[in-house]
Coordinates of C-alpha atoms and ligand atoms in Angstrom, one line a residue:
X15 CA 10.3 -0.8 -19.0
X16 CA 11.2 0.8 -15.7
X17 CA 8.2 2.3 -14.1
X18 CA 10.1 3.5 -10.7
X19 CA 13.6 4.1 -10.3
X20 CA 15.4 5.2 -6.5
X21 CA 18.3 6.8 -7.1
X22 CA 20.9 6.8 -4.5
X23 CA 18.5 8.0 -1.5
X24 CA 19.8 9.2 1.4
X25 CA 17.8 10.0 4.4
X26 CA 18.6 11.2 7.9
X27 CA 16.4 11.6 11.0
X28 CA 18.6 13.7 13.5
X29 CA 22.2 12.3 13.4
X30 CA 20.6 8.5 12.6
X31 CA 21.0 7.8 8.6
X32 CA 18.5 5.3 7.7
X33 CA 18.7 5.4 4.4
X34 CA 22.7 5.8 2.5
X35 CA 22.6 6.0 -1.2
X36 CA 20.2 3.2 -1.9
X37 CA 19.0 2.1 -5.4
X38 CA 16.2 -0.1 -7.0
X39 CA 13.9 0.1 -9.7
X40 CA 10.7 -1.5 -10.4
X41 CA 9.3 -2.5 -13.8
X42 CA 5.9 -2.0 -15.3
X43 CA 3.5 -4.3 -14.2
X44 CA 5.6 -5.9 -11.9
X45 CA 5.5 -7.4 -8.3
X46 CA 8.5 -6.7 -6.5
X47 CA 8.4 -7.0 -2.3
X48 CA 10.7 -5.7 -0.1
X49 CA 11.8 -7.9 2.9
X50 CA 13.9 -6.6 5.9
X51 CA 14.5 -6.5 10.1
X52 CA 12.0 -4.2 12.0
X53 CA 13.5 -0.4 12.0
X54 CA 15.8 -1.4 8.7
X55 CA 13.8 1.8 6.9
X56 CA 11.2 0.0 4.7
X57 CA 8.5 2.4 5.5
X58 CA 10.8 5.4 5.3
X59 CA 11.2 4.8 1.7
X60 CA 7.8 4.1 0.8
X61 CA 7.2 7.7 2.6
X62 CA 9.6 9.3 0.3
X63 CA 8.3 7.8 -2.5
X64 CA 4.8 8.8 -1.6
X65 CA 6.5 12.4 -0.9
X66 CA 5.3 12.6 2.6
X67 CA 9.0 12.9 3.3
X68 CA 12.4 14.9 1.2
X69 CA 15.1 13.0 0.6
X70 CA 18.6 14.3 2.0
X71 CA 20.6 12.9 -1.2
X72 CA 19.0 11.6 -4.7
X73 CA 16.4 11.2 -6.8
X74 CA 13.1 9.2 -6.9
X75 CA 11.2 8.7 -11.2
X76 CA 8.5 7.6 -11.9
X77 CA 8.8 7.0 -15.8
X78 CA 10.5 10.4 -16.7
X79 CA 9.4 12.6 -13.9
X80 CA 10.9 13.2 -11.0
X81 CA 8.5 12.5 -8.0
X82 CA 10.7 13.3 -4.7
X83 CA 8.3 15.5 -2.5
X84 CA 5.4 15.5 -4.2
X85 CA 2.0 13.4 -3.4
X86 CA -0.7 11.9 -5.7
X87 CA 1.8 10.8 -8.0
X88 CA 1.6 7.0 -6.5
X89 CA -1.2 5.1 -4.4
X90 CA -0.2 4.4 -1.5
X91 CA -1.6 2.1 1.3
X92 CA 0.4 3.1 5.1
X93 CA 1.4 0.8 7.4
X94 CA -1.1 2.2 9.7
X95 CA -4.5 2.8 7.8
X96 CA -5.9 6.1 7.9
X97 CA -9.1 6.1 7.0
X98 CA -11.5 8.9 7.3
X99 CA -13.6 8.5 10.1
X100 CA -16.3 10.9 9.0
X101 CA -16.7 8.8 5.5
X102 CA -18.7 5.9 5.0
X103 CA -16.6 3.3 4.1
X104 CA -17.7 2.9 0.5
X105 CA -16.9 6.7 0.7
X106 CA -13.3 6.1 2.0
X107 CA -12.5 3.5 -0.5
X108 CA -13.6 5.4 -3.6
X109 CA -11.5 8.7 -2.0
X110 CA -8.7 8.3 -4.3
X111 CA -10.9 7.9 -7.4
X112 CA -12.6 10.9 -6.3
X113 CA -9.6 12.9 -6.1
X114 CA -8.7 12.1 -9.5
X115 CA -12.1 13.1 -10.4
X116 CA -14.1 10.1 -11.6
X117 CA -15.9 7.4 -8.9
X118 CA -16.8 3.7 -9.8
X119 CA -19.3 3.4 -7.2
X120 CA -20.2 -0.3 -8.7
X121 CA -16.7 -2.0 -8.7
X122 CA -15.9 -0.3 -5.1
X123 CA -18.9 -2.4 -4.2
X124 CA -17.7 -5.7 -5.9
X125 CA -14.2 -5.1 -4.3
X126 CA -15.8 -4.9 -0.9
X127 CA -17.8 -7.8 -1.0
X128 CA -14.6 -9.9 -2.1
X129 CA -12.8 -8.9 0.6
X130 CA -15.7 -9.8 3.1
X131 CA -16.8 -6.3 3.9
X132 CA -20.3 -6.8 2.1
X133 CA -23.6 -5.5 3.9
X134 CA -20.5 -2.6 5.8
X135 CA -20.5 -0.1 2.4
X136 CA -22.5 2.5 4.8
X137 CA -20.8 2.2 8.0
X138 CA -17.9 4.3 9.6
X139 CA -14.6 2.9 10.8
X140 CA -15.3 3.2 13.9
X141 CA -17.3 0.4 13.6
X142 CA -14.9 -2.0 12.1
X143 CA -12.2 -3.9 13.4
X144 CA -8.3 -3.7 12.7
X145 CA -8.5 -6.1 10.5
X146 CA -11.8 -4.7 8.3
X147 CA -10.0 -0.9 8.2
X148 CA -7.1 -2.4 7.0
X149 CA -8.5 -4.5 3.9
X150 CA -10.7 -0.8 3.6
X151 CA -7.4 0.9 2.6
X152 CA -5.8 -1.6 1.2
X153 CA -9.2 -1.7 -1.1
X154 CA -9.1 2.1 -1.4
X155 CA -5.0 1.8 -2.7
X156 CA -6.1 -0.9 -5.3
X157 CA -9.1 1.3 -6.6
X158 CA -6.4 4.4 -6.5
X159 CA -5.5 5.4 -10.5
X160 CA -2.4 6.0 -10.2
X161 CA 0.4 4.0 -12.3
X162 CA 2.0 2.2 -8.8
X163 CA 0.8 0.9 -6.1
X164 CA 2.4 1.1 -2.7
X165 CA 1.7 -1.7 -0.4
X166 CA 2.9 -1.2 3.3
X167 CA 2.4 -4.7 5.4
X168 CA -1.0 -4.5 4.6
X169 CA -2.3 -8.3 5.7
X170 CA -0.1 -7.7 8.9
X171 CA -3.9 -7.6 11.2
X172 CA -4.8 -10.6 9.4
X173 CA -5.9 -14.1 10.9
X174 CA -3.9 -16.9 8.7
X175 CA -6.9 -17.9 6.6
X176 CA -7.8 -14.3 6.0
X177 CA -4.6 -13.6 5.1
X178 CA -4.1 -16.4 2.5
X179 CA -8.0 -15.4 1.2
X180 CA -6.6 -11.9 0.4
X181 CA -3.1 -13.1 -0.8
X182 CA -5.1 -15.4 -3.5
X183 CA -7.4 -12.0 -4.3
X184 CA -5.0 -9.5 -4.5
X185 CA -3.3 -12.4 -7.2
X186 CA -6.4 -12.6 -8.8
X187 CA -6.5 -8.8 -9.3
X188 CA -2.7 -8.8 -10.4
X189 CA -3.5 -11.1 -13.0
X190 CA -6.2 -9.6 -14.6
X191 CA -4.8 -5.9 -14.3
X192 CA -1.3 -6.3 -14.2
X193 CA -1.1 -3.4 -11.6
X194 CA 2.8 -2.1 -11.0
X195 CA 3.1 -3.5 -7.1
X196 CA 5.9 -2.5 -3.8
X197 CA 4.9 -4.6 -1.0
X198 CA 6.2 -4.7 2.4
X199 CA 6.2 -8.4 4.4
X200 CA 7.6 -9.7 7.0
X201 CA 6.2 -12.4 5.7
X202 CA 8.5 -14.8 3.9
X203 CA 6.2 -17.3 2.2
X204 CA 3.9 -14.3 1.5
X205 CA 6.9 -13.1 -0.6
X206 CA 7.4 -15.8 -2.2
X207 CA 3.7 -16.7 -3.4
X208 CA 3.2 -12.9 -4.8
X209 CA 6.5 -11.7 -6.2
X210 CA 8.0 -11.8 -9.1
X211 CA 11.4 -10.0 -7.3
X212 CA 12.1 -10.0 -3.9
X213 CA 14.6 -7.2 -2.2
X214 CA 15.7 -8.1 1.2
X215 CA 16.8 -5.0 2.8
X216 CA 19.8 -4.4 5.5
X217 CA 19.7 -2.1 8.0
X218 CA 21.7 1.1 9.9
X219 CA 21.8 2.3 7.1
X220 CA 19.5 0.4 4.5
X221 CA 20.6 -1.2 1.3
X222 CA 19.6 -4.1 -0.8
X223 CA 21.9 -6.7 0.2
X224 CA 20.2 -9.1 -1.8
X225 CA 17.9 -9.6 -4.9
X226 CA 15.9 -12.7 -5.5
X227 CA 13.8 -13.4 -8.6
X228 CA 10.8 -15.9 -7.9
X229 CA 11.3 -19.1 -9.8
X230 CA 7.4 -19.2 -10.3
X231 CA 5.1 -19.2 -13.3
X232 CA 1.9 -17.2 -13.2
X233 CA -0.7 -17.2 -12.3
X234 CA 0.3 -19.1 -9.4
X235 CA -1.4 -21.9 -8.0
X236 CA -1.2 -22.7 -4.1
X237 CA 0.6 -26.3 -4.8
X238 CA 3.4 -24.3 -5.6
X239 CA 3.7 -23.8 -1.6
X240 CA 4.7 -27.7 -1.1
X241 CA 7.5 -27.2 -4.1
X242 CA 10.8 -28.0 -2.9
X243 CA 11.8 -24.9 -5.3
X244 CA 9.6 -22.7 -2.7
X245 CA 11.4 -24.2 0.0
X246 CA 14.7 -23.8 -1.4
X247 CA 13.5 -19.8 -1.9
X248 CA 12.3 -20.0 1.3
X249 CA 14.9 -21.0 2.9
X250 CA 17.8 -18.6 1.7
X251 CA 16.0 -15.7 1.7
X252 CA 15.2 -17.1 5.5
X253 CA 19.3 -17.1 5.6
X254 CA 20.1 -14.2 4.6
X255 CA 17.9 -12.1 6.5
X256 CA 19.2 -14.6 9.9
X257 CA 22.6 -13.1 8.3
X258 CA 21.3 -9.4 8.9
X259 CA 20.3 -10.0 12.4
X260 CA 23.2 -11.6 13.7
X261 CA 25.1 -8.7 12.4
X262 CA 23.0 -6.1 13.8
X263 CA 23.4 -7.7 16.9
Ligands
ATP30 N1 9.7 10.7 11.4 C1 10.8 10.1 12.0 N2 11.5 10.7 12.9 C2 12.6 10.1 13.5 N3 13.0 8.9 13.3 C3 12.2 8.1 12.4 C4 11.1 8.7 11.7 N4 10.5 7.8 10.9 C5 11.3 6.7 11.1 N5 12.3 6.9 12.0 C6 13.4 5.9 12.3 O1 13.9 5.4 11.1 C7 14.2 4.0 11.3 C8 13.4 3.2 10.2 O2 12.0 3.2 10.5 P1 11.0 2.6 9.5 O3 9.6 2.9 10.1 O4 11.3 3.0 8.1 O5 11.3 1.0 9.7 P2 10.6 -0.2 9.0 O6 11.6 -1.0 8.3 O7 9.4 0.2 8.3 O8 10.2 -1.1 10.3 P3 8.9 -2.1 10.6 O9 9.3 -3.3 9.9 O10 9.0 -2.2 12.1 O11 7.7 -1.4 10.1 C9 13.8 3.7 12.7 O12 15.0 3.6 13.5 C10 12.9 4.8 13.1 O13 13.0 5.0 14.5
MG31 MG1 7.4 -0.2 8.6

């Protein structure tokens, strides 16, 4: 069943399109990640599906309901966190909850101490690092209601062990809750490990240029990372984006 569909967006800042007539859909419960050069648009869409932004051209559903322009409908985690600074941090991770109208005060707290932010439920951002803020909001976008979640680079301040403890986490979570997911990497392997479809996105203007499903069983153990399958994956999808950049170029 399709849970989001992009119909043939088209989106302009000043006389630069970014985005000409581009199409995807993502299915219920599924992990799809998008994968594309710096400036090829990937945060523009997720900020018209979020409906911080209008489209110029077409049509963005979630399920039957047309979604273009309007916020709430999706939780959403920015590429640059933006956490309240006057909220406590449990405060800013049960926000979307709140907003919604009901708080689980008890699994916010569970969820922070997974992610290493145990014994910090009381303090303010300002007195976390980059790294802390972002697994904050990236906490607060898991705990969101809301039938999608948006996923914007959001291990990008990570140190590489961090980073792989949060990838195997945020699996965990996907396993048990089976949580509609758009994630934004740069990270090819990162991809690869999560995804069950991978876009890889071209640029000036964007448009899928290719789709890739992962050839990966869940739930997914860490061998599958020495696979010569992953390698394989990881090497065309490294291709085809070296493809994109010579032709920008
Ligand atoms: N509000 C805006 N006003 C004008 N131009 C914008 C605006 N937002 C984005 N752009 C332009 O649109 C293009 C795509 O930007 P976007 O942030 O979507 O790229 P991205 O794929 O997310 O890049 P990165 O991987 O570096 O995060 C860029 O050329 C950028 O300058
Ligand atoms: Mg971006």
């Amino acid at each position: 069943m399709i849970q989001l569909s992009v119909n043939s967006l088209s989106k302009s800042f000043d006389s630069i399109q970014v985005l000409s007539s581009l199409s995807f859909h993502v299915n219920k419960g599924e992990f799809v990640s998008v994968i594309g050069p710096s400036g090829s648009g990937k945060s523009t869409i997720f900020n018209l599906i979020g409906g911080m932004l209008l489209p110029d051209e077409g049509s963005i559903m979630l399920g039957e309901a047309e979604i273009s322009g309007k916020r709430g409908s999706i939780s959403y985690m920015p590429q640059t966190p933006s956490l309240m600074p006057w909220r406590t941090i449990l405060q800013n991770v049960l926000l979307g909850q709140e907003i919604m109208g009901k708080t689980e005060p008890e699994t916010a707290r569970k969820m922070l101490q997974k992610a290493g932010l145990g014994g910090y439920e009381n303090a303010f951002p300002h007195e976390l690092s980059g790294g802390m803020k972002q697994r904050t909001a990236f906490i607060r976008a898991l705990l969101s209601p809301q039938p999608i979640i948006l996923l914007d680079e959001p291990f990008s301040a990570l140190d590489e062990l961090t980073r792989h403890d949060m990838q195997k986490w945020l699996l965990d979570i996907w396993n048990e809750h089976k949580p509609t997911i758009l994630f934004v990497t740069h990270n090819i392997e990162e991809a690869i490990y999560l995804s069950d479809r991978i876009l890889i996105l071209g640029s000036k203007p964007a448009k899928v240029v290719q789709e890739y499903t992962v050839p990966f069983a869940r739930p997914r153990m860490e061998e599958i990372f020495l696979d010569e399958k992953f390698l394989e994956c990881k090497r065309s999808i490294h291709h085809a984006l070296k493809e994109l950049s010579f032709k920008s170029d």
